[in-house]
Amino acid sequence: MILRKVLGILVAVIAFGTTLGPLQALAVTHRLKSASEVDYPPLAVVQPDGAAGGFSVDLLKAVVSQARLDIHFETGHWHILKKRLIAGELDVLPLVSYSLEREKVLDFTIPYLRLHGTIFIRKGEEGIRSKTDLKNREVVVMRGDTAHEYAIRHQLAGRLVLTDTYAQAVQQLSSGQHDALLIQHLVGLQLIRQLGIDNLVSLDDFQAESLKPGARPLAGFEQKFCFAVPEGRPALLARLNEGLSIVFEDGTYHHLYEKWFRPILPKKRPNRALILKYMLIILVPVVLIMGLSGLWLLKRKVTSQTQALTTQIQERIRSENELRESREMLQNFLDAVPQAAFLIDRQAVFLKANREVARRLKQDIRTIIGTCLYDY
């Protein structure tokens, strides 16, 4: 929502600030002319029927649809398409990398993708290990590409060799021509795979796990891709920005990104710190719950055992009290008898005796109990 509001304000400001006026700014309803490169996979490809395809083409179609516009695509080589766009023969191109040089003759939407450049060489080449080793080498690039501009700006090569397509550049390097190729890492890997080439490698071991804006850039060479329109078309640019904000929010961008890039991007390596973090988040509560449950069960068991033992002790005390009371009652009964009265077992051992028995035997009652009658 924040992105849409910001872009909405941008649309209003641009439209109001032009000589077209706000009403004319909304009158861009003609069929837009666009074009796409022939071999920039997976961003720009040519379908089997000859139609333009790829991530950037599908994205522009979705944006144009949201902006309530119509569009027609051609295909061609990049350096020709760029000239036609600058001349106003095309209304918009879906895959243009932003640069200060290009901003002088073109207008750009917000970036929707970022690619990182790298250097490809033939396997076994020992003399090239960084871009500083290209000073006296032949480096092949596609004519008019950002890599071409980058190489000139940094005086990267001893001699630049230009091709109309990157497919030509990859094939020439593979066949033994030239020394190195400067290209976007992902595009280079795609072309190598599509062409069945197995003798080229990248100097850069950077593995792009995400191409969305905000991903970590590769130092030195980076491309921020946008839609580009001829200079002086603010109304069209505003509507394209608004359409982009919508497809970002409604999930269309994510769907197209997954369709074109997820099958070819390396799988993310597990982040051990993140895994440990989530394990702790999950395990700590589980261990805590299990510990508390164990303590509760132990307490319950101890309480139950304590209650059972208490009950047993109470029963025993009660039984002993009852027995003592019974013995006292029997003793009182015997003592109440005026004659000698006693109880003996089968072996004639005294169990009980009254005072008269003790008097006659001249013994204490406690001494008599347990002795045999025949001992007296």
mmCIF file of C-alpha atoms in Angstrom:
data_model
loop_
_atom_site.group_PDB
_atom_site.id
_atom_site.type_symbol
_atom_site.label_atom_id
_atom_site.label_comp_id
_atom_site.label_asym_id
_atom_site.label_seq_id
_atom_site.Cartn_x
_atom_site.Cartn_y
_atom_site.Cartn_z
ATOM 1 C CA MET A 1 0.000 0.000 0.000
ATOM 2 C CA ILE A 2 2.830 2.423 0.787
ATOM 3 C CA LEU A 3 4.449 1.801 -2.616
ATOM 4 C CA ARG A 4 1.161 2.361 -4.420
ATOM 5 C CA LYS A 5 0.534 5.637 -2.529
ATOM 6 C CA VAL A 6 4.032 6.918 -3.285
ATOM 7 C CA LEU A 7 3.724 6.066 -6.961
ATOM 8 C CA GLY A 8 0.222 7.534 -7.003
ATOM 9 C CA ILE A 9 1.636 10.830 -5.761
ATOM 10 C CA LEU A 10 4.427 10.578 -8.355
ATOM 11 C CA VAL A 11 1.869 10.024 -11.107
ATOM 12 C CA ALA A 12 -0.142 13.065 -10.054
ATOM 13 C CA VAL A 13 2.918 15.313 -9.776
ATOM 14 C CA ILE A 14 4.344 14.288 -13.159
ATOM 15 C CA ALA A 15 1.016 14.544 -14.957
ATOM 16 C CA PHE A 16 0.145 17.911 -13.406
ATOM 17 C CA GLY A 17 3.601 19.365 -14.045
ATOM 18 C CA THR A 18 3.634 18.755 -17.806
ATOM 19 C CA THR A 19 2.170 20.835 -20.605
ATOM 20 C CA LEU A 20 -0.193 17.958 -21.390
ATOM 21 C CA GLY A 21 -2.241 18.651 -18.264
ATOM 22 C CA PRO A 22 -3.951 16.049 -16.034
ATOM 23 C CA LEU A 23 -6.769 15.292 -18.478
ATOM 24 C CA GLN A 24 -4.507 14.751 -21.474
ATOM 25 C CA ALA A 25 -2.170 12.659 -19.289
ATOM 26 C CA LEU A 26 -4.908 10.049 -18.937
ATOM 27 C CA ALA A 27 -5.616 10.014 -22.648
ATOM 28 C CA VAL A 28 -2.761 7.662 -23.564
ATOM 29 C CA THR A 29 -4.973 4.946 -25.004
ATOM 30 C CA HIS A 30 -3.333 4.151 -28.369
ATOM 31 C CA ARG A 31 -1.641 0.839 -29.004
ATOM 32 C CA LEU A 32 1.914 0.958 -27.680
ATOM 33 C CA LYS A 33 4.812 -0.158 -29.854
ATOM 34 C CA SER A 34 7.412 -2.266 -28.085
ATOM 35 C CA ALA A 35 10.133 -4.760 -28.932
ATOM 36 C CA SER A 36 12.273 -7.409 -27.269
ATOM 37 C CA GLU A 37 15.754 -8.818 -27.765
ATOM 38 C CA VAL A 38 16.233 -12.157 -29.453
ATOM 39 C CA ASP A 39 18.582 -13.877 -26.982
ATOM 40 C CA TYR A 40 18.692 -12.572 -23.437
ATOM 41 C CA PRO A 41 17.289 -15.601 -21.601
ATOM 42 C CA PRO A 42 15.258 -15.818 -19.496
ATOM 43 C CA LEU A 43 14.456 -12.104 -19.583
ATOM 44 C CA ALA A 44 13.966 -11.892 -23.349
ATOM 45 C CA VAL A 45 13.507 -14.852 -25.692
ATOM 46 C CA VAL A 46 11.870 -15.612 -29.009
ATOM 47 C CA GLN A 47 9.047 -18.166 -28.819
ATOM 48 C CA PRO A 48 8.826 -21.053 -31.328
ATOM 49 C CA ASP A 49 6.146 -19.089 -33.231
ATOM 50 C CA GLY A 50 8.472 -16.085 -33.518
ATOM 51 C CA ALA A 51 6.681 -14.008 -30.868
ATOM 52 C CA ALA A 52 8.541 -12.117 -28.148
ATOM 53 C CA GLY A 53 8.651 -13.804 -24.762
ATOM 54 C CA GLY A 54 10.533 -13.921 -21.480
ATOM 55 C CA PHE A 55 10.175 -12.460 -18.029
ATOM 56 C CA SER A 56 10.471 -8.792 -19.064
ATOM 57 C CA VAL A 57 7.921 -9.189 -21.875
ATOM 58 C CA ASP A 58 5.387 -10.953 -19.646
ATOM 59 C CA LEU A 59 5.908 -8.335 -16.953
ATOM 60 C CA LEU A 60 5.347 -5.429 -19.360
ATOM 61 C CA LYS A 61 2.194 -7.100 -20.701
ATOM 62 C CA ALA A 62 0.841 -7.400 -17.147
ATOM 63 C CA VAL A 63 1.705 -3.760 -16.358
ATOM 64 C CA VAL A 64 0.136 -2.479 -19.593
ATOM 65 C CA SER A 65 -2.994 -4.470 -18.839
ATOM 66 C CA GLN A 66 -3.248 -2.852 -15.387
ATOM 67 C CA ALA A 67 -2.738 0.568 -16.997
ATOM 68 C CA ARG A 68 -5.657 -0.183 -19.391
ATOM 69 C CA LEU A 69 -3.437 0.065 -22.467
ATOM 70 C CA ASP A 70 -2.736 -2.180 -25.476
ATOM 71 C CA ILE A 71 0.702 -3.188 -26.748
ATOM 72 C CA HIS A 72 2.381 -4.846 -29.735
ATOM 73 C CA PHE A 73 5.827 -6.489 -29.616
ATOM 74 C CA GLU A 74 8.515 -6.914 -32.253
ATOM 75 C CA THR A 75 11.869 -8.658 -31.895
ATOM 76 C CA GLY A 76 15.327 -7.480 -32.910
ATOM 77 C CA HIS A 77 18.928 -6.872 -31.902
ATOM 78 C CA TRP A 78 19.458 -4.694 -28.869
ATOM 79 C CA HIS A 79 21.612 -1.930 -30.366
ATOM 80 C CA ILE A 80 18.978 -1.381 -33.102
ATOM 81 C CA LEU A 81 16.072 -1.412 -30.632
ATOM 82 C CA LYS A 82 17.841 1.113 -28.406
ATOM 83 C CA LYS A 83 18.302 3.522 -31.323
ATOM 84 C CA ARG A 84 14.648 3.147 -32.332
ATOM 85 C CA LEU A 85 13.498 3.880 -28.791
ATOM 86 C CA ILE A 86 15.653 6.988 -28.521
ATOM 87 C CA ALA A 87 14.299 8.162 -31.899
ATOM 88 C CA GLY A 88 10.714 7.697 -30.663
ATOM 89 C CA GLU A 89 9.901 4.908 -33.147
ATOM 90 C CA LEU A 90 9.083 2.659 -30.169
ATOM 91 C CA ASP A 91 6.988 3.693 -27.181
ATOM 92 C CA VAL A 92 8.563 1.464 -24.557
ATOM 93 C CA LEU A 93 11.161 -1.260 -24.153
ATOM 94 C CA PRO A 94 10.710 -3.849 -21.388
ATOM 95 C CA LEU A 95 14.373 -4.574 -20.635
ATOM 96 C CA VAL A 96 16.643 -1.557 -20.299
ATOM 97 C CA SER A 97 19.394 -1.245 -17.737
ATOM 98 C CA TYR A 98 19.541 2.156 -16.058
ATOM 99 C CA SER A 99 22.677 4.265 -16.420
ATOM 100 C CA LEU A 100 23.504 7.955 -16.191
ATOM 101 C CA GLU A 101 24.427 7.986 -19.890
ATOM 102 C CA ARG A 102 21.080 6.533 -20.929
ATOM 103 C CA GLU A 103 19.142 8.811 -18.602
ATOM 104 C CA LYS A 104 20.183 11.723 -20.828
ATOM 105 C CA VAL A 105 18.080 10.369 -23.712
ATOM 106 C CA LEU A 106 15.551 8.056 -22.039
ATOM 107 C CA ASP A 107 13.188 8.051 -19.080
ATOM 108 C CA PHE A 108 13.033 5.060 -16.732
ATOM 109 C CA THR A 109 10.451 3.479 -14.442
ATOM 110 C CA ILE A 110 11.367 2.227 -11.011
ATOM 111 C CA PRO A 111 13.752 -0.797 -11.185
ATOM 112 C CA TYR A 112 12.062 -4.197 -11.139
ATOM 113 C CA LEU A 113 15.121 -6.474 -11.338
ATOM 114 C CA ARG A 114 18.833 -6.495 -10.659
ATOM 115 C CA LEU A 115 21.465 -8.616 -12.404
ATOM 116 C CA HIS A 116 25.142 -8.995 -11.590
ATOM 117 C CA GLY A 117 27.854 -9.108 -14.215
ATOM 118 C CA THR A 118 30.812 -11.449 -14.419
ATOM 119 C CA ILE A 119 33.626 -12.591 -16.699
ATOM 120 C CA PHE A 120 33.570 -15.899 -18.591
ATOM 121 C CA ILE A 121 36.744 -17.569 -19.875
ATOM 122 C CA ARG A 122 37.630 -20.929 -21.413
ATOM 123 C CA LYS A 123 38.482 -23.753 -19.054
ATOM 124 C CA GLY A 124 42.202 -24.050 -18.499
ATOM 125 C CA GLU A 125 42.895 -20.343 -19.011
ATOM 126 C CA GLU A 126 45.403 -19.490 -16.295
ATOM 127 C CA GLY A 127 46.225 -15.906 -17.199
ATOM 128 C CA ILE A 128 42.881 -14.334 -16.305
ATOM 129 C CA ARG A 129 41.769 -14.302 -12.690
ATOM 130 C CA SER A 130 40.219 -10.850 -12.337
ATOM 131 C CA LYS A 131 39.156 -7.893 -14.444
ATOM 132 C CA THR A 132 42.608 -6.325 -14.040
ATOM 133 C CA ASP A 133 43.979 -9.174 -16.180
ATOM 134 C CA LEU A 134 41.906 -7.990 -19.177
ATOM 135 C CA LYS A 135 43.987 -4.879 -19.898
ATOM 136 C CA ASN A 136 45.880 -6.460 -22.780
ATOM 137 C CA ARG A 137 43.237 -8.987 -23.800
ATOM 138 C CA GLU A 138 40.459 -9.271 -26.356
ATOM 139 C CA VAL A 139 37.107 -9.071 -24.601
ATOM 140 C CA VAL A 140 33.863 -9.770 -26.417
ATOM 141 C CA VAL A 141 30.593 -8.008 -25.488
ATOM 142 C CA MET A 142 27.227 -7.393 -27.111
ATOM 143 C CA ARG A 143 27.058 -4.111 -28.983
ATOM 144 C CA GLY A 144 25.281 -1.369 -27.019
ATOM 145 C CA ASP A 145 24.768 -3.497 -23.899
ATOM 146 C CA THR A 146 25.516 -2.132 -20.446
ATOM 147 C CA ALA A 147 28.528 -4.443 -20.390
ATOM 148 C CA HIS A 148 29.778 -2.612 -23.496
ATOM 149 C CA GLU A 149 29.322 0.746 -21.782
ATOM 150 C CA TYR A 150 30.924 -0.566 -18.595
ATOM 151 C CA ALA A 151 33.992 -1.862 -20.447
ATOM 152 C CA ILE A 152 34.482 1.505 -22.182
ATOM 153 C CA ARG A 153 33.923 3.494 -19.006
ATOM 154 C CA HIS A 154 36.525 1.475 -17.072
ATOM 155 C CA GLN A 155 38.882 0.922 -20.031
ATOM 156 C CA LEU A 156 38.567 -2.730 -19.193
ATOM 157 C CA ALA A 157 40.088 -4.413 -22.246
ATOM 158 C CA GLY A 158 43.000 -4.040 -24.594
ATOM 159 C CA ARG A 159 40.543 -4.556 -27.446
ATOM 160 C CA LEU A 160 36.747 -4.819 -27.394
ATOM 161 C CA VAL A 161 35.034 -7.134 -29.887
ATOM 162 C CA LEU A 162 31.367 -6.370 -30.510
ATOM 163 C CA THR A 163 28.636 -8.830 -31.522
ATOM 164 C CA ASP A 164 24.956 -8.336 -32.306
ATOM 165 C CA THR A 165 23.873 -11.007 -29.808
ATOM 166 C CA TYR A 166 25.307 -12.653 -26.737
ATOM 167 C CA ALA A 167 24.764 -16.062 -28.341
ATOM 168 C CA GLN A 168 27.343 -15.057 -30.967
ATOM 169 C CA ALA A 169 29.700 -13.835 -28.251
ATOM 170 C CA VAL A 170 29.437 -17.083 -26.270
ATOM 171 C CA GLN A 171 30.001 -19.212 -29.385
ATOM 172 C CA GLN A 172 33.022 -17.173 -30.473
ATOM 173 C CA LEU A 173 34.671 -17.450 -27.053
ATOM 174 C CA SER A 174 33.931 -21.186 -26.907
ATOM 175 C CA SER A 175 35.470 -21.758 -30.355
ATOM 176 C CA GLY A 176 38.800 -20.222 -29.317
ATOM 177 C CA GLN A 177 38.296 -16.656 -30.480
ATOM 178 C CA HIS A 178 39.066 -13.788 -28.080
ATOM 179 C CA ASP A 179 40.099 -14.132 -24.444
ATOM 180 C CA ALA A 180 37.080 -13.372 -22.299
ATOM 181 C CA LEU A 181 33.401 -12.483 -22.286
ATOM 182 C CA LEU A 182 31.774 -9.820 -20.152
ATOM 183 C CA ILE A 183 28.120 -10.686 -19.516
ATOM 184 C CA GLN A 184 25.463 -10.901 -16.830
ATOM 185 C CA HIS A 185 26.121 -14.008 -14.784
ATOM 186 C CA LEU A 186 22.671 -15.573 -15.063
ATOM 187 C CA VAL A 187 22.286 -14.803 -18.778
ATOM 188 C CA GLY A 188 25.713 -16.313 -19.486
ATOM 189 C CA LEU A 189 24.867 -19.520 -17.642
ATOM 190 C CA GLN A 190 21.550 -19.791 -19.497
ATOM 191 C CA LEU A 191 23.125 -19.334 -22.935
ATOM 192 C CA ILE A 192 25.902 -21.816 -22.189
ATOM 193 C CA ARG A 193 23.336 -24.409 -21.177
ATOM 194 C CA GLN A 194 21.046 -23.731 -24.131
ATOM 195 C CA LEU A 195 23.909 -23.903 -26.648
ATOM 196 C CA GLY A 196 25.334 -27.073 -25.128
ATOM 197 C CA ILE A 197 28.718 -25.489 -24.408
ATOM 198 C CA ASP A 198 30.869 -27.116 -21.746
ATOM 199 C CA ASN A 199 34.267 -25.392 -22.014
ATOM 200 C CA LEU A 200 33.401 -22.005 -20.476
ATOM 201 C CA VAL A 201 33.480 -21.060 -16.815
ATOM 202 C CA SER A 202 32.792 -17.937 -14.786
ATOM 203 C CA LEU A 203 35.500 -16.244 -12.755
ATOM 204 C CA ASP A 204 32.921 -15.226 -10.245
ATOM 205 C CA ASP A 205 31.749 -17.891 -7.836
ATOM 206 C CA PHE A 206 28.834 -15.662 -6.787
ATOM 207 C CA GLN A 207 25.612 -17.687 -6.985
ATOM 208 C CA ALA A 208 22.558 -15.462 -7.370
ATOM 209 C CA GLU A 209 19.811 -16.740 -5.117
ATOM 210 C CA SER A 210 17.558 -13.743 -5.718
ATOM 211 C CA LEU A 211 17.346 -11.167 -8.486
ATOM 212 C CA LYS A 212 14.657 -9.046 -6.887
ATOM 213 C CA PRO A 213 15.549 -5.453 -6.006
ATOM 214 C CA GLY A 214 17.344 -5.434 -2.707
ATOM 215 C CA ALA A 215 19.530 -8.500 -3.319
ATOM 216 C CA ARG A 216 23.234 -8.224 -2.445
ATOM 217 C CA PRO A 217 25.059 -6.627 -5.423
ATOM 218 C CA LEU A 218 28.191 -8.008 -7.027
ATOM 219 C CA ALA A 219 30.954 -5.475 -6.637
ATOM 220 C CA GLY A 220 31.958 -3.721 -9.837
ATOM 221 C CA PHE A 221 29.213 -4.442 -12.341
ATOM 222 C CA GLU A 222 25.505 -4.395 -11.744
ATOM 223 C CA GLN A 223 22.413 -3.791 -13.861
ATOM 224 C CA LYS A 224 19.159 -2.343 -12.577
ATOM 225 C CA PHE A 225 16.515 -3.194 -15.148
ATOM 226 C CA CYS A 226 13.561 -0.915 -15.791
ATOM 227 C CA PHE A 227 11.010 -0.138 -18.476
ATOM 228 C CA ALA A 228 12.275 2.748 -20.607
ATOM 229 C CA VAL A 229 10.381 5.278 -22.730
ATOM 230 C CA PRO A 230 11.617 8.071 -25.008
ATOM 231 C CA GLU A 231 12.465 11.272 -23.204
ATOM 232 C CA GLY A 232 9.504 13.597 -22.772
ATOM 233 C CA ARG A 233 6.744 10.975 -22.235
ATOM 234 C CA PRO A 234 5.888 11.612 -18.561
ATOM 235 C CA ALA A 235 2.224 10.564 -18.836
ATOM 236 C CA LEU A 236 3.124 7.148 -20.225
ATOM 237 C CA LEU A 237 5.935 6.755 -17.695
ATOM 238 C CA ALA A 238 3.535 7.585 -14.856
ATOM 239 C CA ARG A 239 1.017 4.973 -15.981
ATOM 240 C CA LEU A 240 3.733 2.331 -16.300
ATOM 241 C CA ASN A 241 4.961 3.110 -12.783
ATOM 242 C CA GLU A 242 1.431 2.845 -11.469
ATOM 243 C CA GLY A 243 0.947 -0.484 -13.251
ATOM 244 C CA LEU A 244 4.223 -1.767 -11.776
ATOM 245 C CA SER A 245 3.107 -0.853 -8.277
ATOM 246 C CA ILE A 246 -0.088 -2.846 -8.815
ATOM 247 C CA VAL A 247 1.612 -6.001 -10.114
ATOM 248 C CA PHE A 248 4.075 -5.843 -7.230
ATOM 249 C CA GLU A 249 1.205 -5.799 -4.757
ATOM 250 C CA ASP A 250 -1.289 -8.205 -6.328
ATOM 251 C CA GLY A 251 1.197 -11.100 -6.641
ATOM 252 C CA THR A 252 1.613 -10.983 -10.435
ATOM 253 C CA TYR A 253 5.297 -10.047 -10.197
ATOM 254 C CA HIS A 254 5.999 -12.897 -7.794
ATOM 255 C CA HIS A 255 4.152 -15.364 -10.039
ATOM 256 C CA LEU A 256 6.174 -14.341 -13.112
ATOM 257 C CA TYR A 257 9.411 -14.349 -11.143
ATOM 258 C CA GLU A 258 8.780 -17.905 -9.965
ATOM 259 C CA LYS A 259 7.816 -18.989 -13.489
ATOM 260 C CA TRP A 260 10.977 -17.729 -15.211
ATOM 261 C CA PHE A 261 13.688 -17.756 -12.534
ATOM 262 C CA ARG A 262 12.957 -20.350 -9.860
ATOM 263 C CA PRO A 263 13.706 -23.340 -12.166
ATOM 264 C CA ILE A 264 17.181 -22.003 -12.988
ATOM 265 C CA LEU A 265 18.338 -20.311 -9.792
ATOM 266 C CA PRO A 266 20.487 -22.339 -7.377
ATOM 267 C CA LYS A 267 18.630 -23.501 -4.314
ATOM 268 C CA LYS A 268 19.338 -21.461 -1.242
ATOM 269 C CA ARG A 269 21.925 -22.953 1.043
ATOM 270 C CA PRO A 270 20.636 -23.635 4.536
ATOM 271 C CA ASN A 271 21.492 -20.862 6.930
ATOM 272 C CA ARG A 272 22.850 -22.659 9.984
ATOM 273 C CA ALA A 273 22.369 -19.668 12.253
ATOM 274 C CA LEU A 274 18.773 -19.288 11.048
ATOM 275 C CA ILE A 275 18.132 -23.026 11.430
ATOM 276 C CA LEU A 276 19.557 -22.923 14.963
ATOM 277 C CA LYS A 277 17.431 -19.883 15.732
ATOM 278 C CA TYR A 278 14.221 -21.583 14.607
ATOM 279 C CA MET A 279 15.209 -24.812 16.359
ATOM 280 C CA LEU A 280 15.627 -22.851 19.577
ATOM 281 C CA ILE A 281 12.335 -21.068 18.991
ATOM 282 C CA ILE A 282 10.634 -24.445 18.579
ATOM 283 C CA LEU A 283 12.628 -26.618 20.980
ATOM 284 C CA VAL A 284 12.844 -24.260 23.963
ATOM 285 C CA PRO A 285 9.044 -24.028 24.397
ATOM 286 C CA VAL A 286 8.721 -27.783 23.757
ATOM 287 C CA VAL A 287 11.415 -28.610 26.322
ATOM 288 C CA LEU A 288 9.891 -26.114 28.753
ATOM 289 C CA ILE A 289 6.413 -27.601 28.292
ATOM 290 C CA MET A 290 7.773 -31.146 28.626
ATOM 291 C CA GLY A 291 9.732 -30.140 31.731
ATOM 292 C CA LEU A 292 6.733 -28.459 33.317
ATOM 293 C CA SER A 293 4.539 -31.411 32.372
ATOM 294 C CA GLY A 294 7.089 -33.800 33.882
ATOM 295 C CA LEU A 295 7.246 -31.761 37.071
ATOM 296 C CA TRP A 296 3.455 -31.638 37.229
ATOM 297 C CA LEU A 297 3.199 -35.421 36.728
ATOM 298 C CA LEU A 298 5.956 -36.038 39.284
ATOM 299 C CA LYS A 299 4.276 -33.728 41.765
ATOM 300 C CA ARG A 300 0.972 -35.433 41.135
ATOM 301 C CA LYS A 301 2.555 -38.871 41.612
ATOM 302 C CA VAL A 302 4.355 -37.792 44.796
ATOM 303 C CA THR A 303 1.170 -36.184 46.088
ATOM 304 C CA SER A 304 -0.773 -39.367 45.326
ATOM 305 C CA GLN A 305 1.826 -41.553 47.010
ATOM 306 C CA THR A 306 1.986 -39.193 49.980
ATOM 307 C CA GLN A 307 -1.779 -39.255 50.327
ATOM 308 C CA ALA A 308 -1.791 -43.078 50.115
ATOM 309 C CA LEU A 309 0.962 -43.344 52.733
ATOM 310 C CA THR A 310 -0.815 -40.831 54.962
ATOM 311 C CA THR A 311 -3.998 -42.850 54.658
ATOM 312 C CA GLN A 312 -2.134 -46.066 55.560
ATOM 313 C CA ILE A 313 -0.526 -44.412 58.577
ATOM 314 C CA GLN A 314 -3.852 -43.020 59.704
ATOM 315 C CA GLU A 315 -5.477 -46.455 59.315
ATOM 316 C CA ARG A 316 -2.675 -48.067 61.286
ATOM 317 C CA ILE A 317 -2.910 -45.468 64.029
ATOM 318 C CA ARG A 318 -6.665 -45.947 64.159
ATOM 319 C CA SER A 319 -6.283 -49.746 64.344
ATOM 320 C CA GLU A 320 -3.643 -49.469 67.044
ATOM 321 C CA ASN A 321 -5.851 -47.092 69.011
ATOM 322 C CA GLU A 322 -8.795 -49.448 68.708
ATOM 323 C CA LEU A 323 -6.601 -52.397 69.780
ATOM 324 C CA ARG A 324 -5.248 -50.446 72.731
ATOM 325 C CA GLU A 325 -8.739 -49.424 73.754
ATOM 326 C CA SER A 326 -9.885 -53.056 73.490
ATOM 327 C CA ARG A 327 -6.980 -54.220 75.636
ATOM 328 C CA GLU A 328 -7.690 -51.534 78.212
ATOM 329 C CA MET A 329 -11.365 -52.511 78.312
ATOM 330 C CA LEU A 330 -10.438 -56.195 78.774
ATOM 331 C CA GLN A 331 -7.933 -55.326 81.498
ATOM 332 C CA ASN A 332 -10.498 -53.184 83.270
ATOM 333 C CA PHE A 333 -13.018 -56.032 83.023
ATOM 334 C CA LEU A 334 -10.575 -58.563 84.517
ATOM 335 C CA ASP A 335 -9.574 -56.167 87.284
ATOM 336 C CA ALA A 336 -13.246 -55.765 88.194
ATOM 337 C CA VAL A 337 -13.519 -59.498 88.912
ATOM 338 C CA PRO A 338 -12.867 -60.187 92.705
ATOM 339 C CA GLN A 339 -11.472 -63.652 92.046
ATOM 340 C CA ALA A 340 -8.296 -64.504 90.207
ATOM 341 C CA ALA A 341 -9.022 -64.176 86.483
ATOM 342 C CA PHE A 342 -6.649 -64.639 83.628
ATOM 343 C CA LEU A 343 -6.333 -65.621 79.961
ATOM 344 C CA ILE A 344 -3.839 -68.148 78.697
ATOM 345 C CA ASP A 345 -3.076 -69.621 75.315
ATOM 346 C CA ARG A 346 -2.772 -73.334 74.399
ATOM 347 C CA GLN A 347 0.710 -73.520 75.897
ATOM 348 C CA ALA A 348 -0.638 -72.089 79.201
ATOM 349 C CA VAL A 349 1.196 -68.805 78.648
ATOM 350 C CA PHE A 350 -0.412 -65.829 80.374
ATOM 351 C CA LEU A 351 -1.995 -63.365 77.960
ATOM 352 C CA LYS A 352 -3.930 -61.367 80.530
ATOM 353 C CA ALA A 353 -4.221 -61.437 84.296
ATOM 354 C CA ASN A 354 -5.984 -59.304 86.886
ATOM 355 C CA ARG A 355 -4.671 -57.847 90.108
ATOM 356 C CA GLU A 356 -5.873 -60.804 92.179
ATOM 357 C CA VAL A 357 -3.619 -63.136 90.172
ATOM 358 C CA ALA A 358 -0.687 -60.793 90.699
ATOM 359 C CA ARG A 359 -1.418 -60.627 94.446
ATOM 360 C CA ARG A 360 -1.572 -64.378 94.803
ATOM 361 C CA LEU A 361 1.572 -64.969 92.794
ATOM 362 C CA LYS A 362 3.236 -62.024 94.449
ATOM 363 C CA GLN A 363 4.324 -60.716 91.035
ATOM 364 C CA ASP A 364 3.766 -57.604 88.955
ATOM 365 C CA ILE A 365 1.151 -58.092 86.240
ATOM 366 C CA ARG A 366 3.639 -57.022 83.566
ATOM 367 C CA THR A 367 6.043 -59.687 84.836
ATOM 368 C CA ILE A 368 3.415 -62.418 84.725
ATOM 369 C CA ILE A 369 2.329 -61.730 81.167
ATOM 370 C CA GLY A 370 4.286 -64.003 78.826
ATOM 371 C CA THR A 371 5.209 -66.588 81.485
ATOM 372 C CA CYS A 372 3.814 -70.123 81.804
ATOM 373 C CA LEU A 373 1.183 -71.011 84.357
ATOM 374 C CA TYR A 374 3.074 -74.172 85.299
ATOM 375 C CA ASP A 375 6.131 -72.129 86.345
ATOM 376 C CA TYR A 376 4.338 -71.015 89.484
#
